[in-house]
Short mmCIF file of N, CA and C in Angstrom, two decimals:
data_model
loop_
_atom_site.label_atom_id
_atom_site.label_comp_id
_atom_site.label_asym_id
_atom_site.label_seq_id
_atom_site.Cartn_x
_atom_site.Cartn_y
_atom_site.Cartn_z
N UNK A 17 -2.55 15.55 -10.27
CA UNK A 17 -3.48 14.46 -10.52
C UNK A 17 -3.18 13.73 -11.84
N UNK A 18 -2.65 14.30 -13.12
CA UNK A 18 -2.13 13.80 -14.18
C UNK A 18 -1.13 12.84 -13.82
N UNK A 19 -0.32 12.81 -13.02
CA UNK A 19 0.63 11.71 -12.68
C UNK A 19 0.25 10.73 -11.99
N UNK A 20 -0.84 10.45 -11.10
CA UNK A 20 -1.32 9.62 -10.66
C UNK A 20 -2.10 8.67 -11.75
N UNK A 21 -2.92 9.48 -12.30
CA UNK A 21 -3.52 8.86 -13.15
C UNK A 21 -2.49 7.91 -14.25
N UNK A 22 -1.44 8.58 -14.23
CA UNK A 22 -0.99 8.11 -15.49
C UNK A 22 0.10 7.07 -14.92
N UNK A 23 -0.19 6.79 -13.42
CA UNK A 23 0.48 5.80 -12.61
C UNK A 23 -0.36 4.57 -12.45
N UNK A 24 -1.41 4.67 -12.54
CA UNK A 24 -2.44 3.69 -12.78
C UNK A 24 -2.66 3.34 -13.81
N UNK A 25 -2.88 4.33 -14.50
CA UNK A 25 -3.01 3.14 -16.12
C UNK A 25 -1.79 2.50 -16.17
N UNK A 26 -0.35 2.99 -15.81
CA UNK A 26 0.43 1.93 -15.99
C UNK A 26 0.57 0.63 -15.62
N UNK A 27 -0.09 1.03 -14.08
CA UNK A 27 -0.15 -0.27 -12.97
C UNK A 27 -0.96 -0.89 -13.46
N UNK A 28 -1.79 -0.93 -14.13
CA UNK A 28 -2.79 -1.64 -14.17
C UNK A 28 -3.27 -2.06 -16.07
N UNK A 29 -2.29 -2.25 -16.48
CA UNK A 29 -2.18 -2.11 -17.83
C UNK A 29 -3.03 -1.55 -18.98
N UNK A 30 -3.27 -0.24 -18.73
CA UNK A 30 -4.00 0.86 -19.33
C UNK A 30 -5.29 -0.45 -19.50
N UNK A 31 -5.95 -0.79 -17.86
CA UNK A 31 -7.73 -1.40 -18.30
C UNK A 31 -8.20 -0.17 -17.39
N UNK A 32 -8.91 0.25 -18.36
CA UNK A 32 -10.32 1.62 -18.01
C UNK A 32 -11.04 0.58 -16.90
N UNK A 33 -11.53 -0.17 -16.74
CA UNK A 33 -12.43 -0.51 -15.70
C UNK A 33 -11.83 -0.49 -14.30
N UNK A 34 -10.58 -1.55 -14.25
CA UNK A 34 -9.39 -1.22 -12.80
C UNK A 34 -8.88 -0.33 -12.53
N UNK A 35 -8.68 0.80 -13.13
CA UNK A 35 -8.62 1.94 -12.91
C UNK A 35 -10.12 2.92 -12.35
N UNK A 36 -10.86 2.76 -12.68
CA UNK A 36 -12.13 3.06 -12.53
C UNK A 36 -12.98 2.57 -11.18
N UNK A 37 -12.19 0.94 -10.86
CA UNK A 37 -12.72 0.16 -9.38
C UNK A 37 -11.88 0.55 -8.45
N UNK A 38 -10.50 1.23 -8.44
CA UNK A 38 -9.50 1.45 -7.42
C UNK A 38 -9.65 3.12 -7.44
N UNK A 39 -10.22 4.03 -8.25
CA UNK A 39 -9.39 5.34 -8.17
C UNK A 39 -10.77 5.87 -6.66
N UNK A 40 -11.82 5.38 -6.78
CA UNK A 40 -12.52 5.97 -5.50
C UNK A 40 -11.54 5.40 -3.79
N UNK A 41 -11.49 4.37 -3.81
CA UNK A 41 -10.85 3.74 -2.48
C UNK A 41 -9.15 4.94 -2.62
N UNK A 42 -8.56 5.13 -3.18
CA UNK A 42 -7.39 5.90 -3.55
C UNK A 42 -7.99 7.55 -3.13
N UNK A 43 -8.95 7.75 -4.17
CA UNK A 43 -9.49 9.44 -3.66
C UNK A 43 -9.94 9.94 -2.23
N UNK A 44 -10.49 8.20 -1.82
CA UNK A 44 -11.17 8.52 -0.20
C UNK A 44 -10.44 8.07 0.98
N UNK A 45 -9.30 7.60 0.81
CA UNK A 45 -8.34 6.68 2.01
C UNK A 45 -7.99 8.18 3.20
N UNK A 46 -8.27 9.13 3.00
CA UNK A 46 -7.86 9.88 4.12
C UNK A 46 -9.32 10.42 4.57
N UNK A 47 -10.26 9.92 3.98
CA UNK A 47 -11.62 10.04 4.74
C UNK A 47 -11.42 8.93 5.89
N UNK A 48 -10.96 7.93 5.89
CA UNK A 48 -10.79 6.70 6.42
C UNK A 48 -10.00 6.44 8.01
N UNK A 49 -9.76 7.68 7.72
CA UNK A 49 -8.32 7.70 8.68
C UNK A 49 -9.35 7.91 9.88
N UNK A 50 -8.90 7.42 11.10
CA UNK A 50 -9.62 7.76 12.56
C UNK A 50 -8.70 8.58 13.11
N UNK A 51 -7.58 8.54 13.26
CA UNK A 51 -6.51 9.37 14.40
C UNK A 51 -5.50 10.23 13.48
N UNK A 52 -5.45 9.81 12.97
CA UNK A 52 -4.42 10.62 11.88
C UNK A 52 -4.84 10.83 10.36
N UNK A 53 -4.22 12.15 10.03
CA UNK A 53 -4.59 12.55 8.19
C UNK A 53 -3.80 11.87 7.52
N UNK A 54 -2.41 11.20 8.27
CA UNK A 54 -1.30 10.43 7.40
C UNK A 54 -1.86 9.01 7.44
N UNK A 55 -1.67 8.14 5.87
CA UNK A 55 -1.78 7.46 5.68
C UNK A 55 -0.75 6.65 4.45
N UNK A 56 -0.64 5.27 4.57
CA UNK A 56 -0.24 4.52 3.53
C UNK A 56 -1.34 3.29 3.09
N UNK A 57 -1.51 3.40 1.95
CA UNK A 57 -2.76 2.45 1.72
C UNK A 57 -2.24 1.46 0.86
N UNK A 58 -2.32 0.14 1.49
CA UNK A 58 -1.90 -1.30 0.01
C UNK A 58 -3.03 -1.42 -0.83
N UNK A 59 -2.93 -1.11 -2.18
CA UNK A 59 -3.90 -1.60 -3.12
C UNK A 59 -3.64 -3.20 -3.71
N UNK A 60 -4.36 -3.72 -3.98
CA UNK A 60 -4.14 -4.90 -4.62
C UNK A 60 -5.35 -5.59 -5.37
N UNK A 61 -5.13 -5.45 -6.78
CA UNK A 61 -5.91 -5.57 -7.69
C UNK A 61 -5.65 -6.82 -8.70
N UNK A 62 -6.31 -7.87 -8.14
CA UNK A 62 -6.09 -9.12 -8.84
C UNK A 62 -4.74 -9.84 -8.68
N UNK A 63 -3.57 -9.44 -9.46
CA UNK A 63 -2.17 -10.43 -9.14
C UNK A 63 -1.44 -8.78 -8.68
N UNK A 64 -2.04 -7.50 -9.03
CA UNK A 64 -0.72 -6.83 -8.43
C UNK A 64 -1.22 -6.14 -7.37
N UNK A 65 -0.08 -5.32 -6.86
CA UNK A 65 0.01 -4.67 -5.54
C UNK A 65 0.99 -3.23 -5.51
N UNK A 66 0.22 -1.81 -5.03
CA UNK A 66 0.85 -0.77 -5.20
C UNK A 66 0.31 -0.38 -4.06
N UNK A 67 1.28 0.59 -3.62
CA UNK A 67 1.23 2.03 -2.32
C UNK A 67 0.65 3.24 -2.86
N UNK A 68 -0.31 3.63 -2.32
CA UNK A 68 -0.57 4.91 -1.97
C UNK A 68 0.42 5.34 -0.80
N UNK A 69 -0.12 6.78 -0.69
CA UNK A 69 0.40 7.75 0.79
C UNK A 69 -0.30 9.17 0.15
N UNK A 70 -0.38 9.97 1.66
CA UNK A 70 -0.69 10.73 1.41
C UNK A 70 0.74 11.77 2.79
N UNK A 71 2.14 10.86 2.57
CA UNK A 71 2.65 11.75 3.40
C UNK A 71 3.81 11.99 2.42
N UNK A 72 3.25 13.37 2.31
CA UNK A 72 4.43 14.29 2.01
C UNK A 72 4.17 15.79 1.81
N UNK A 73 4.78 16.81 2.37
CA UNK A 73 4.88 18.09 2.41
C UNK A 73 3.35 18.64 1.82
N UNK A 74 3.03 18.69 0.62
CA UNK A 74 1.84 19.03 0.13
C UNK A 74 0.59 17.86 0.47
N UNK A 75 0.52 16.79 1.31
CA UNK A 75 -0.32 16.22 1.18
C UNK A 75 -1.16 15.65 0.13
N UNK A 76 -0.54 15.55 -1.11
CA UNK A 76 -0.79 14.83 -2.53
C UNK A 76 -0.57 13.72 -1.95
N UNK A 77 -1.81 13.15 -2.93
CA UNK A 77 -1.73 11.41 -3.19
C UNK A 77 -0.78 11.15 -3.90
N UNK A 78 0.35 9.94 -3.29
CA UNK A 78 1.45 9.31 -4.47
C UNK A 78 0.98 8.22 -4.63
N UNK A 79 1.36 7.98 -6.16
CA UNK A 79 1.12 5.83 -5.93
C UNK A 79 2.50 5.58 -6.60
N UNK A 80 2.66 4.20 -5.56
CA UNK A 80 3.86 3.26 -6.02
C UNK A 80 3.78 2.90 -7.38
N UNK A 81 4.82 2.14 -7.86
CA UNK A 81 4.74 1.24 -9.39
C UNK A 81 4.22 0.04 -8.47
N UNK A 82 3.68 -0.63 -9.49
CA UNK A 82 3.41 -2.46 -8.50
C UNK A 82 4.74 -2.90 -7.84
N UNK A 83 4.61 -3.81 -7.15
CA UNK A 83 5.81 -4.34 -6.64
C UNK A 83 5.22 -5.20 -5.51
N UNK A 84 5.98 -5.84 -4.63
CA UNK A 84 6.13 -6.41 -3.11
C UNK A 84 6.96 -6.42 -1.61
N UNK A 85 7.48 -4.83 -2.30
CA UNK A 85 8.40 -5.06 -1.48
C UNK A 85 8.75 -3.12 -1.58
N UNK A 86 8.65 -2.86 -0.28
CA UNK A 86 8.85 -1.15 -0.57
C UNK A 86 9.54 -0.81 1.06
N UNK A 87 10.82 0.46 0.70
CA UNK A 87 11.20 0.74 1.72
C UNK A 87 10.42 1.70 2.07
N UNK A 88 10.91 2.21 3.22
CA UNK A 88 10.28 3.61 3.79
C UNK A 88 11.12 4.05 4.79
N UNK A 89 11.56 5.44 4.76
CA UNK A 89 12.66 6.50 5.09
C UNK A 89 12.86 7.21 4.58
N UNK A 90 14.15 8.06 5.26
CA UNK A 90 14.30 9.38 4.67
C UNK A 90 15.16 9.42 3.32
N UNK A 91 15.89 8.18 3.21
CA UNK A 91 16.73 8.15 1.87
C UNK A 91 15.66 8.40 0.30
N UNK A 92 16.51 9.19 -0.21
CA UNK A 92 15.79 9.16 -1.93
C UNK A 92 15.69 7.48 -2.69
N UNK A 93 16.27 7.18 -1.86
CA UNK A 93 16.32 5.61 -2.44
C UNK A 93 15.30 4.38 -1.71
N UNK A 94 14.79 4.87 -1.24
CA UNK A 94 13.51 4.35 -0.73
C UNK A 94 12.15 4.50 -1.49
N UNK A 95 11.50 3.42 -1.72
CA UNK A 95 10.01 3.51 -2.34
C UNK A 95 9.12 4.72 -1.70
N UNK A 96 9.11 4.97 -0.15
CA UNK A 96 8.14 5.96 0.07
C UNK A 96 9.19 6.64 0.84
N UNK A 97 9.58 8.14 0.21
CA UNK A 97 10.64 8.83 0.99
C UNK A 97 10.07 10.02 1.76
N UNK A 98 10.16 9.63 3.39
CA UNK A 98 9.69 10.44 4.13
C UNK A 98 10.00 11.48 4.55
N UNK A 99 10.02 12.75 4.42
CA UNK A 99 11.16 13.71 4.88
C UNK A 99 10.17 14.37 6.06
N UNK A 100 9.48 13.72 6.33
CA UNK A 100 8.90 14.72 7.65
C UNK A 100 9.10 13.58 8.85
N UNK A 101 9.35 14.43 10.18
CA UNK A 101 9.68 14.04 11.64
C UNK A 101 10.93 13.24 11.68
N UNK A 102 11.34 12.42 12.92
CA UNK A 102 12.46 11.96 12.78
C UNK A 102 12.58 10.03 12.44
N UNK A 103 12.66 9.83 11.43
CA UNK A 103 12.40 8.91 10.61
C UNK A 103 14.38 8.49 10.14
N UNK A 104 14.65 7.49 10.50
CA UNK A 104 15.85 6.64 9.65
C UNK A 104 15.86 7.18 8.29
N UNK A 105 16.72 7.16 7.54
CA UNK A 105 17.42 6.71 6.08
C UNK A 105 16.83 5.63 5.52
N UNK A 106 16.82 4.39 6.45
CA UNK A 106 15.87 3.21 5.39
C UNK A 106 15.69 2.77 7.30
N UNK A 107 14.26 3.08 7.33
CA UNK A 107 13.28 2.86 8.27
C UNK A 107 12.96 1.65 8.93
N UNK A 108 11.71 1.02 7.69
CA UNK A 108 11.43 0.06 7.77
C UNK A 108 10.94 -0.69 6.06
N UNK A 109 10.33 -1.53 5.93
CA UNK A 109 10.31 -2.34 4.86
C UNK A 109 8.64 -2.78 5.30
N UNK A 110 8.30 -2.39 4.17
CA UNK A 110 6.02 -2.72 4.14
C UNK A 110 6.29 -4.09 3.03
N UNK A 111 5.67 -5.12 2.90
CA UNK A 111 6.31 -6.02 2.06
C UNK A 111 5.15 -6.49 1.83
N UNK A 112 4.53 -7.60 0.85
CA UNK A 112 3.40 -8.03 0.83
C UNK A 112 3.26 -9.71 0.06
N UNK A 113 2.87 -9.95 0.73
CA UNK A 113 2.37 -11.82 0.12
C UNK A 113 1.37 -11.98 -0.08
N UNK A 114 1.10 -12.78 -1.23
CA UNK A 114 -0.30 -12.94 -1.14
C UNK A 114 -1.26 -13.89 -0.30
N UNK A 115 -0.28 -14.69 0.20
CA UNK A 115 -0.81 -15.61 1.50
C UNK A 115 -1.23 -15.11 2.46
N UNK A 116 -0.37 -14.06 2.85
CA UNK A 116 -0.66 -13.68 4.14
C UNK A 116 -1.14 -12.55 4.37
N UNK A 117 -0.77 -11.40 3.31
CA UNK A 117 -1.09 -9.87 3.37
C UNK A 117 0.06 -9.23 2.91
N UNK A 118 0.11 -8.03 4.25
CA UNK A 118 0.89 -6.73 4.06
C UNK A 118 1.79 -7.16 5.35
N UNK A 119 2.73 -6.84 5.35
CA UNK A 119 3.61 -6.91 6.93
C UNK A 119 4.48 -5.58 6.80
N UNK A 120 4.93 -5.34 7.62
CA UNK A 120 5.71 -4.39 8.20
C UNK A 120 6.92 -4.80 9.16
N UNK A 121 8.56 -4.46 8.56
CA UNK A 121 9.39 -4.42 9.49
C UNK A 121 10.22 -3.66 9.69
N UNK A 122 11.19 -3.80 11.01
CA UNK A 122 11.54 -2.53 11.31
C UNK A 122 13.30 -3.08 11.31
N UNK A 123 14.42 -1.74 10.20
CA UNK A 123 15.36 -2.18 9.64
C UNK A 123 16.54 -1.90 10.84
N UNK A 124 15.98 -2.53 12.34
CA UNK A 124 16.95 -1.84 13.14
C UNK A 124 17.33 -0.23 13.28
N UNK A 125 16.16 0.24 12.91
CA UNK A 125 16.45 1.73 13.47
C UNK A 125 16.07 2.26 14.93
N UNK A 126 17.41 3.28 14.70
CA UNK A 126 17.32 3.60 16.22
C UNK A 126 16.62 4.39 17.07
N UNK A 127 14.88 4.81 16.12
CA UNK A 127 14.05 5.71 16.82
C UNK A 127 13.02 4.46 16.78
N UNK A 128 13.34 3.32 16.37
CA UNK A 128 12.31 2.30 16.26
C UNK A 128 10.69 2.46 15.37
N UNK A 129 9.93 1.37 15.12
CA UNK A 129 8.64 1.47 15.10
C UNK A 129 7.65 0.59 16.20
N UNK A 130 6.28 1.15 15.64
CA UNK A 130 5.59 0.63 16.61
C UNK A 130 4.35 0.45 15.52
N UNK A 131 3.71 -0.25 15.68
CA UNK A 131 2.18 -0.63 15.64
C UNK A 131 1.28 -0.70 16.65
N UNK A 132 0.32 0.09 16.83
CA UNK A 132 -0.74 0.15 17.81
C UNK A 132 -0.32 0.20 19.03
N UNK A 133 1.12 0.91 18.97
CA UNK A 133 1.67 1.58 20.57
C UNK A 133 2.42 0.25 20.89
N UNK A 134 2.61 -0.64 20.16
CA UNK A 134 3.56 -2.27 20.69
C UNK A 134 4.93 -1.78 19.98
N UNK A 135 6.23 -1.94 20.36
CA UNK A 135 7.11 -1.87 19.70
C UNK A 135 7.30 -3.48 18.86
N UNK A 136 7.92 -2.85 17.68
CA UNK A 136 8.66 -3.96 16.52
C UNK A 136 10.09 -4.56 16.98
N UNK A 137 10.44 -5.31 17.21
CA UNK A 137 11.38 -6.25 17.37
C UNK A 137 12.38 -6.10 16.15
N UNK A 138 13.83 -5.23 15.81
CA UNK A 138 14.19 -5.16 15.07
C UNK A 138 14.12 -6.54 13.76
N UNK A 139 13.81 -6.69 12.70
CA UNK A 139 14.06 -7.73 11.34
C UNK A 139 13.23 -8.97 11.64
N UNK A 140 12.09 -8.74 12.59
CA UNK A 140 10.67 -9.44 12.43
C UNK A 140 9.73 -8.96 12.20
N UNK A 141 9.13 -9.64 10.92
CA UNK A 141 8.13 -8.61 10.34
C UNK A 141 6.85 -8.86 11.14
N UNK A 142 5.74 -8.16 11.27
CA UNK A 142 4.71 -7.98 11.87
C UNK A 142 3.29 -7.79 10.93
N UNK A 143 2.78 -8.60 10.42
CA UNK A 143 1.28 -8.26 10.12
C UNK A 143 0.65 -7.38 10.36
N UNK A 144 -0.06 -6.79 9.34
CA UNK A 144 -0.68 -5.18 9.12
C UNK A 144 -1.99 -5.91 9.08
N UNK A 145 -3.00 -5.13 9.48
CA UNK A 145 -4.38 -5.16 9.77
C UNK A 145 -5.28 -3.67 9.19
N UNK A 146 -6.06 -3.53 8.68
CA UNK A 146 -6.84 -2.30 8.24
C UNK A 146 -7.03 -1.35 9.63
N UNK A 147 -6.38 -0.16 9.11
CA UNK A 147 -6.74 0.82 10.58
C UNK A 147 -5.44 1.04 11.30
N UNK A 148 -4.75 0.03 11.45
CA UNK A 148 -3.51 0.11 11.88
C UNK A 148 -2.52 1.42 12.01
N UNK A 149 -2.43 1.62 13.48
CA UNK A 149 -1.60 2.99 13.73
C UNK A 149 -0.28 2.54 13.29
N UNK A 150 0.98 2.78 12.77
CA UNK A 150 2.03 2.54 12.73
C UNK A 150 2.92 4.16 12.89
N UNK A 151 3.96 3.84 13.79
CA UNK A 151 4.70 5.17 14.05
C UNK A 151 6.16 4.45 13.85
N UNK A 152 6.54 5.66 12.72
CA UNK A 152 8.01 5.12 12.72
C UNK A 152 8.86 6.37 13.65
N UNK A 153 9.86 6.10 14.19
CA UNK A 153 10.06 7.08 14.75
C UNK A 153 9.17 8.03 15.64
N UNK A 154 9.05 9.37 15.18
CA UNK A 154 8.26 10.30 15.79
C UNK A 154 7.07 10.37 14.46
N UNK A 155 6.97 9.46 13.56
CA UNK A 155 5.90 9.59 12.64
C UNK A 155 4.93 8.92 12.44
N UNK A 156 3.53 9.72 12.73
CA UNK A 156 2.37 8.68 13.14
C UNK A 156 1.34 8.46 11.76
N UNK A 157 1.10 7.18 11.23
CA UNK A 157 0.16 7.28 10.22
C UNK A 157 -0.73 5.58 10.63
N UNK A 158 -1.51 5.96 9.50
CA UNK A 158 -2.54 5.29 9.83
C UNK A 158 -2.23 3.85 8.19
N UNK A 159 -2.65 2.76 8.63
CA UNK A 159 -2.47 1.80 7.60
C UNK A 159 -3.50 1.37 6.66
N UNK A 160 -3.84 1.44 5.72
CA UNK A 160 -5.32 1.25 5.18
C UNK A 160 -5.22 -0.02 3.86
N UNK A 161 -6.37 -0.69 3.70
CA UNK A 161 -5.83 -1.71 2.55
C UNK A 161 -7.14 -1.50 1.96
N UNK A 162 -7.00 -2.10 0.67
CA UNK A 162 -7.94 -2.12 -0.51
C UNK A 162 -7.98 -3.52 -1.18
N UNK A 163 -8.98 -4.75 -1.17
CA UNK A 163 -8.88 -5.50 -2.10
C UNK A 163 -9.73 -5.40 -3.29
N UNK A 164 -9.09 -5.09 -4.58
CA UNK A 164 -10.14 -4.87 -5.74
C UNK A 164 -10.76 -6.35 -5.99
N UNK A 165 -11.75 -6.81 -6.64
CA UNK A 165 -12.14 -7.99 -7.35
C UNK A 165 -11.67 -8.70 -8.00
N UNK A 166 -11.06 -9.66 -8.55
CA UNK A 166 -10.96 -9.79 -9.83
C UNK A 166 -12.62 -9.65 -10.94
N UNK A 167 -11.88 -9.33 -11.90
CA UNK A 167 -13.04 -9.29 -12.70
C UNK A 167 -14.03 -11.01 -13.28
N UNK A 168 -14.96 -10.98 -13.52
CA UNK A 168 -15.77 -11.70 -13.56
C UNK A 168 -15.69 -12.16 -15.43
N UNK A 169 -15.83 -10.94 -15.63
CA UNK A 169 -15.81 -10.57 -17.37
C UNK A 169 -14.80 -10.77 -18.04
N UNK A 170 -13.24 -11.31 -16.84
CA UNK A 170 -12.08 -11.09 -17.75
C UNK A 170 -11.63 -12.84 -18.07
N UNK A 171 -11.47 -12.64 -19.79
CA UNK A 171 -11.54 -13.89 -20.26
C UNK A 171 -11.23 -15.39 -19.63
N UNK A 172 -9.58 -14.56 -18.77
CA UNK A 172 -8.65 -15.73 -18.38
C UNK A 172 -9.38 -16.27 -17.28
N UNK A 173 -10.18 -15.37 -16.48
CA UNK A 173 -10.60 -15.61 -15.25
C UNK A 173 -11.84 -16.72 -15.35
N UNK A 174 -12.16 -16.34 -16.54
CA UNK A 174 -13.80 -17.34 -17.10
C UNK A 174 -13.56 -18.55 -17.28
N UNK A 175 -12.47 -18.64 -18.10
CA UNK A 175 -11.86 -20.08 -18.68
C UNK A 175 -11.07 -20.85 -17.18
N UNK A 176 -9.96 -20.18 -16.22
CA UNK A 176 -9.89 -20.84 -14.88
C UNK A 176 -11.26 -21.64 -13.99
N UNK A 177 -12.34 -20.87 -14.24
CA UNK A 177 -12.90 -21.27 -13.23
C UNK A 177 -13.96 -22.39 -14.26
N UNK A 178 -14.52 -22.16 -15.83
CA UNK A 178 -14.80 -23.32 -16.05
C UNK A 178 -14.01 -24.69 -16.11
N UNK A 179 -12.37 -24.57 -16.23
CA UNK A 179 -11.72 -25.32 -15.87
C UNK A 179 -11.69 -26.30 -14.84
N UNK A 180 -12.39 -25.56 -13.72
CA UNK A 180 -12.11 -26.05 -12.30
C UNK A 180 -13.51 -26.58 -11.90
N UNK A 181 -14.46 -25.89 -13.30
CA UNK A 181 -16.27 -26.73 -12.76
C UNK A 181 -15.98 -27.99 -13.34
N UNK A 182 -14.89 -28.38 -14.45
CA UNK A 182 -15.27 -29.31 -15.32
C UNK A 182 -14.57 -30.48 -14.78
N UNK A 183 -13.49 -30.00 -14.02
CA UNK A 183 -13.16 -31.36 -13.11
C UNK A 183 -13.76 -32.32 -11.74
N UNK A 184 -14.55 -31.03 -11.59
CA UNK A 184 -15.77 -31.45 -10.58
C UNK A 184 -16.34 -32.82 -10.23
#
């Protein structure tokens, strides 16, 4: 739990409060789950965006560094490295915009993925939805998202939006 924590204050540039609005949705994402205990959860807290999971051997929570862009497979060189069931080397790719969301694609592997029992079309990505079964291979987890707030209290955010009353 010391490393998580100390993965969030990084992510989130050591603020006690964003750390404090994300660590319950993070502690409870496998309460969440309907069909499966495996999960990957997108956090996204104001401008950034990090992975949870809760798949790996001991069932510990990991979190990503921020980013937009994360592999997933069995390679060590992948953002979320899966070593359980039969899962590719570099799988698929979870990616995220802020336009649109979270997507998911599949890197031409040859046990394929699926979302909600539909197969993925190798190197078209597919839109993730909260709840979302995704099976890569023979590996079944569940997709979960988190949007934190922005804060109300935080300076830059005060001054944007009187900005935007005053042109009114």
């Amino acid at each position: 739990m010391p490393w998580l924590l100390e993965t969030l204050l990084h992510n989130l540039d050591f603020d006690l409060e964003q750390v404090a609005d994300v660590i319950d949705p993070i502690l409870t994402a496998q309460n969440h789950c309907r069909e499966s205990g495996l999960y990957v959860q997108g956090i996204v807290v104001s401008d950034r965006c990090f992975i949870t999971t809760n798949i790996n051997p001991h069932r510990a929570i990991w979190a990503s560094s921020c980013g937009t862009h994360w592999l997933l497979g069995q390679s060590a060189h992948c953002s979320i490295t899966l070593v359980e069931g039969h899962v590719a080397r570099y799988h698929a790719a979870l990616d995220f915009d802020p336009q649109v969301g979270f997507s998911l694609t599949d890197l031409g592997s040859q046990l394929g993925t699926q979302i909600n029992g539909q197969p993925l079309v190798p190197d078209q990505l597919r839109l993730l939805q909260e709840g979302d079964m995704v099976q890569l291979g023979d590996l079944r987890f569940e997709f979960l998202q988190d949007f934190c707030p922005i804060y109300i209290w935080n300076p830059a955010y005060l001054a944007a939006v009187d900005a935007e009353r005053s042109l009114a």
